[in-house]
Amino acid sequence: MTQDGDGLRDSSMEGSELHRRLTAIWSTPSGLWGALSTVDHKIIGRRYVTTAFVFLALGGVLSLLIRLQLAQPEARFIGPDRYNQIFTMHGTNMMFLFAVPVMQAMAIYLVPLMVGTRNIAFPRLNAFSYWVYLAGGLLLWIAFAVDTGPDVGWFAYVPLAGPEYGAGKRADIWAQMITFTEVSALAVAVEIVVTVFKQRAPGMSLDRIPLFVWSMLVTSFLVIMAMPAIMVASSSLILDRLVGTHFFNPAEGGDVLLWQHLFWFFGHPEVYIIFLPAVGMVSTIVATFTRRPVFGYLGMVMALIATGVLAFGLWVHHMFVAGLPRLGESFFTASSMAIAVPAGLQIFCWLATMWAGRPVFKTPFLFVIGFMVIFVIGGLTGVMVASVPFDTQVHDTYFVVAHFHYVLVGGAVFPLLGAVYYWFPKFTGRMMSETLGRWIFGLIFTGFNLTFFPMHILGLQGMPRRIYTYQPEMPWSGLNLFISLSAVILALGFLLFFVDAIRSARSGSLAPANPWGARTLEWATSSPPPPYNFARLPVVDRLDPLSDDIEAVPVASGLRVDRRELLTSSVVHASPEAREASPGDSIWPLWAALASTLMLIWSIFSPWAVVWGSIPLAITLIGWFWPKGVPEDEA
Amino acid sequence: MKTHRALPLSVLVLASGCGGYQSALGAKGAPAIHVEHLIVGIVAVCTVIWILVMMMLVLALVRARRSVASQATGSEKPLTVAVSAAIAATVVIIAGMTIASFYTTRNIGLPDSTALTITVRGQQWWWQVFYADSPAGPGFQTANEIHIPVGRDVRLRLESPDVIHSFWVPSLAGKQDLVPGRTNSLLLRAEKPGVYRGQCAEFCGLQHSHMAILVIAETQAAFEGWAATQRLDAAGSADPDIAAGQASFMAKPCAACHTVRGTPAGGTTGPDLTHVGGRRTIAAGLLETTRGSLAAWIADPQTLKPGNNMPMVPLTSIELRNISAYMESLK
Amino acid sequence: MAEKVSSSSKAVFALAGVLFLAASGAILGWFRQPRELRLDPPLSANLDRIKLMPNGISGSPPESYFAIGKPYESDAWNLSQGKRLYAWFGCGSCHGDGRGGVGPSFLDGWWLYGPEMVSIVASIRDGRPHGMPAFRDRMTSEQIWQLAGYVQTIGSYKPKVAAPSRNDDRQTRPAENRGPAKILFDEGPAGVHPDQGPTP
């Protein structure tokens, strides 16, 4: 604990003077250097979101190429080699470069605001994680541009991705890109856990945490527990390919199915890593637009935690046809079915909230309604594929393609788009267009269902996944053409969305601090928030701390204004514990990220890269942690 | 090219029934029929659930719009009861479906003994099929086509020498992976004679799309007749074109990869061609077996199936014609 | 203020992105592996026209080989195809895992006919005295080139970047991308097998 009396405190200061001093200490310098060295969670979060949406657009273009090729039987627009790269890129890009990062990016921006603090925990690690993520994304896409894109599927099953059948560096690019994105995801997860546990505003005890923050907390624990499995898997794969180890070589005592276990032990929680943040978004939007708190707060939190725990007991349902013992499969059928219970609970709670509330049909709420319609279908088809016999017929067919698009697009992208409409004023200070928003919702909702619903039927008609073409005698061409045409509607919706987002960011109408009349803390500050988030840290005395007058939020004072300082609080009751310095801007996270990039890419080509590449990395880390003699170094 | 092979095969499709000859619905084999019942049952239940949830959603939204004033001070008790009831119902339905699933699993398991065991090896990108020695005669090898007697349990031993494939003939049974280093088993049983198509269901590389297999279910007598034919070595022919074709086949790279029993050709990399002319399709279901399609395939396999392991062998047009004639003659 | 930062950070993105793209593109372009699944028949026929010195050692490949960028020596896809051909055509029955048997070793640093691609192609295509059969009628010329590239890779002292890795078999020696010739050099030249007769 710091002693009283050191430094200049905010207690004795009035509004404008406080603003001037806080701005001086918290703001990011303009210019190139400032942009490269900033550790402001809002700037990094915005960057993260923007980058993730760029990857979404790129992945969307790939999906259109896929639909072009499949629009007619034995089409020759794209050859098998390129097609395999395209569908692998689509899956990898959407899962690793879009879905997980975008959810974490929203959290980077929103969680510190929602818990009422001034910056995320470990802000330099946050900057580092963004640069590593960007490098991983560039690695994948540049490799694809020069025809070295991975062509082994986003799941990269061995032996196809192994040393004997995966010629060249394509599979290594995939495996190393995993390392990049997982490092960044793990970093963000740790930051969020610590932010939520230790930096909540005074009085925000566990039962007053907003549901979105709860969902991100559970998600972050899932990331921390699931991602190491995939990093072990991808590193073993690179070792097999580069050094000649035998993790996955049956002839030398390795096992092909080991890969699948490791991959899906990560891969199934991955679905919930994407879905749980969306649940939090839905809860937030529902609460705001029904003008009441979400029904059954405790039940919702328990459902989130239950989903998170069960998520680790389902992975074998991706391997039902691999020839595992029947008894084991039965267990995973039961657990996969069981996860429908917490999911159902959440659905019913939202329905109850709508029933008891007074819905306002703005665009974010429309996306939530779309989510309900689509996600319930995805959840029900999930129950179907949880059954072993059912799955033997639909596994690896277009039925599954339809299922997981219903879950991931319906369950995560719809809430995300709603969330973008909802929080856009906070991010940019400007509103998105309500008129265009309705059109966009209509196009995406219609396009999505027309595109993906028929895939259920195609799957039952025997069309497998990942085929680059099909023969004219198969009865699939009519539906495939229909799907390809519908995809155009869907793409048009997304195109309009991007147009609206860019246009609104430049010239949308100015947003007030709390345009929706929401009840969570991020709306207690201006839109966009000042660099220091809150002039005085808010104090929370109930679940929905905001009333109609945001000035009425009680605040705490006593923080220093001559250095970056925030308040740490206890885990359960969030009673204030200490004033803690928050690190200032630094360029070293960027250098460290570049050194990591060098080492990771080099290690695709030589195992010695891990040895020699660690030297520049060590140098950058020393620079990162070296005391600079600034006030933040004290305590 | 498309039309000429689409036509005869589409006739085949029609002949094999309205369910399509590669479809999980319209099952013709006991395991697939059990699963189809389960599929229909679960889908029906789920459809009802979805409709109910959507009705609740619409009601909630409409009701709220209509009467704004009335809900400002409502007790949450009825809501708690309703939500709890809905969750209880979910648990019951989920449990029911789980039990139905277990029941079906028991029904589609392999019996202790089967009438016939066939070994299927998935390769990039074709199916190698071994029939074991039996009292009727020695075993033999074929490719991309499995014949089974109708109404009998057949056990498939599934192996893979290269990457993971998945054997899936939806009209007869669910799929089962072929995993390197392991041997999996699958019960196959056809209740009605017919031609059932299947294809590889696990991504296995460049030509995953063109890795089909036909299962031909026929009466016991027809099956035994077919097996007897398969056991024979390839018959020679007096036809000068065919004889010339055979000579070219032996002199060219063809014989280095393919076996034609009864001739010097003994390569083991590609499919056994001893009775290739008697199979319905070539190149793993890519083309109907005709002299023309054989010629097209031999002339340019890399255009029809890019990346497959059969090289483009330079042949004169006469050699090509003769080799195609020879292939077609290997009934 | 926020506007300013975001516009400058956009500039940074553009700059960093372009630089990174250019650099990585250049590096990766160096190792890129375009996959030629179907070599044009005239090109394939032309590959047959190698010129050999009268003693059958060394010579020059056809111009077209350079025109297509010498893919059989440096392209991962062709090298891995070559490795499969090595197994499919039973090369191992005489040459073992590359360390020789009845036939000579590829790993001992000693090439009876020199390490040039044309010599290896000629050896495979036309056969050599003392037991090496001709594969002219068993393989296409593209396959012969793929196999020759692989054989050259086995014995390469400096492991090629594109060299294949281990197979999913029992391991008998380090894989090609580990530079087995370099690792196993200490064992010394294996010499010519007794059945091999005098060196040419």
CSV table of C-alpha atoms in Angstrom, one decimal, chain A residues 27-28 30-32 35-36 43 46-47 80-81 130 134 138 142-143 146-148 151 159 163-165 167-170 173 240-246 248-249 251-252 505 528 597 605 607, chain C residues 1-6 8-9 11-13 15-17 20-22 24-25 27-29 31-35 37 76-77 80 84 161-162 164-172 175 177-178:
chain,number,residue,atom,x,y,z
A,27,SER,CA,-3.4,10.6,-23.6
A,28,THR,CA,-1.5,9.0,-26.5
A,30,SER,CA,-0.2,12.0,-31.9
A,31,GLY,CA,1.9,10.9,-34.8
A,32,LEU,CA,3.5,7.7,-35.8
A,35,ALA,CA,0.5,5.2,-32.5
A,36,LEU,CA,3.1,2.5,-32.4
A,43,ILE,CA,-7.0,2.5,-29.2
A,46,ARG,CA,-10.4,-0.4,-31.9
A,47,ARG,CA,-7.5,-1.5,-33.9
A,80,PRO,CA,-8.5,-28.7,-56.5
A,81,ASP,CA,-5.1,-27.4,-55.3
A,130,TYR,CA,-2.1,-7.0,-31.0
A,134,LEU,CA,-1.4,-8.9,-36.9
A,138,LEU,CA,-0.2,-11.3,-42.3
A,142,ILE,CA,0.9,-13.5,-47.6
A,143,ALA,CA,1.6,-17.2,-47.7
A,146,VAL,CA,2.2,-16.7,-53.0
A,147,ASP,CA,0.5,-20.1,-53.3
A,148,THR,CA,1.9,-21.4,-50.0
A,151,ASP,CA,-4.3,-26.8,-47.9
A,159,PRO,CA,-1.2,-37.7,-41.7
A,163,PRO,CA,5.5,-34.8,-43.1
A,164,GLU,CA,4.8,-37.4,-45.7
A,165,TYR,CA,1.7,-36.0,-47.3
A,167,ALA,CA,4.6,-31.3,-49.1
A,168,GLY,CA,6.3,-28.0,-48.7
A,169,LYS,CA,5.8,-25.4,-46.0
A,170,ARG,CA,2.0,-25.0,-46.4
A,173,ILE,CA,2.5,-21.9,-42.1
A,240,ASP,CA,7.3,-34.1,-36.8
A,241,ARG,CA,7.6,-32.2,-40.0
A,242,LEU,CA,10.9,-30.4,-39.4
A,243,VAL,CA,12.9,-32.5,-37.0
A,244,GLY,CA,11.5,-35.9,-37.7
A,245,THR,CA,9.9,-36.7,-34.3
A,246,HIS,CA,7.2,-39.4,-34.3
A,248,PHE,CA,1.8,-38.9,-35.1
A,249,ASN,CA,3.6,-41.8,-36.8
A,251,ALA,CA,5.0,-47.1,-37.4
A,252,GLU,CA,7.2,-45.7,-34.6
A,505,ALA,CA,-17.4,6.7,-38.6
A,528,PRO,CA,-15.9,8.3,-27.2
A,597,THR,CA,7.7,-12.9,-35.3
A,605,PHE,CA,12.7,-23.5,-41.6
A,607,PRO,CA,14.9,-25.7,-35.4
C,1,MET,CA,-7.8,14.1,-30.4
C,2,ALA,CA,-9.2,10.6,-30.9
C,3,GLU,CA,-9.7,11.4,-34.6
C,4,LYS,CA,-6.1,12.4,-34.9
C,5,VAL,CA,-4.8,9.3,-33.3
C,6,SER,CA,-6.9,7.0,-35.4
C,8,SER,CA,-2.2,8.5,-37.8
C,9,SER,CA,-2.6,4.9,-36.7
C,11,ALA,CA,-1.1,5.6,-41.7
C,12,VAL,CA,1.0,3.3,-39.6
C,13,PHE,CA,-1.0,0.4,-40.6
C,15,LEU,CA,3.0,1.6,-43.9
C,16,ALA,CA,3.8,-1.4,-41.7
C,17,GLY,CA,1.4,-3.5,-43.7
C,20,PHE,CA,5.7,-6.4,-44.1
C,21,LEU,CA,3.9,-7.5,-47.2
C,22,ALA,CA,6.8,-6.7,-49.5
C,24,SER,CA,7.5,-11.4,-46.5
C,25,GLY,CA,6.3,-11.7,-50.0
C,27,ILE,CA,11.1,-14.2,-48.7
C,28,LEU,CA,8.2,-16.5,-49.2
C,29,GLY,CA,8.2,-16.0,-52.9
C,31,PHE,CA,10.3,-20.7,-51.3
C,32,ARG,CA,7.0,-20.8,-53.1
C,33,GLN,CA,5.8,-24.1,-54.5
C,34,PRO,CA,3.5,-23.8,-57.4
C,35,ARG,CA,2.1,-27.2,-58.1
C,37,LEU,CA,-0.3,-31.1,-61.6
C,76,ALA,CA,8.7,-29.3,-52.6
C,77,TRP,CA,5.8,-30.9,-54.4
C,80,SER,CA,7.8,-35.3,-52.5
C,84,ARG,CA,6.7,-41.6,-53.5
C,161,VAL,CA,14.7,-26.0,-48.0
C,162,ALA,CA,12.2,-27.9,-50.0
C,164,PRO,CA,10.8,-33.8,-48.0
C,165,SER,CA,10.6,-34.8,-44.4
C,166,ARG,CA,10.3,-38.3,-42.9
C,167,ASN,CA,7.7,-40.8,-44.0
C,168,ASP,CA,5.2,-42.4,-41.7
C,169,ASP,CA,7.3,-45.6,-41.6
C,170,ARG,CA,9.9,-47.0,-39.3
C,171,GLN,CA,12.8,-44.7,-39.4
C,172,THR,CA,16.2,-46.0,-40.6
C,175,ALA,CA,15.0,-37.6,-43.3
C,177,ASN,CA,15.4,-32.3,-44.9
C,178,ARG,CA,17.9,-33.1,-42.1
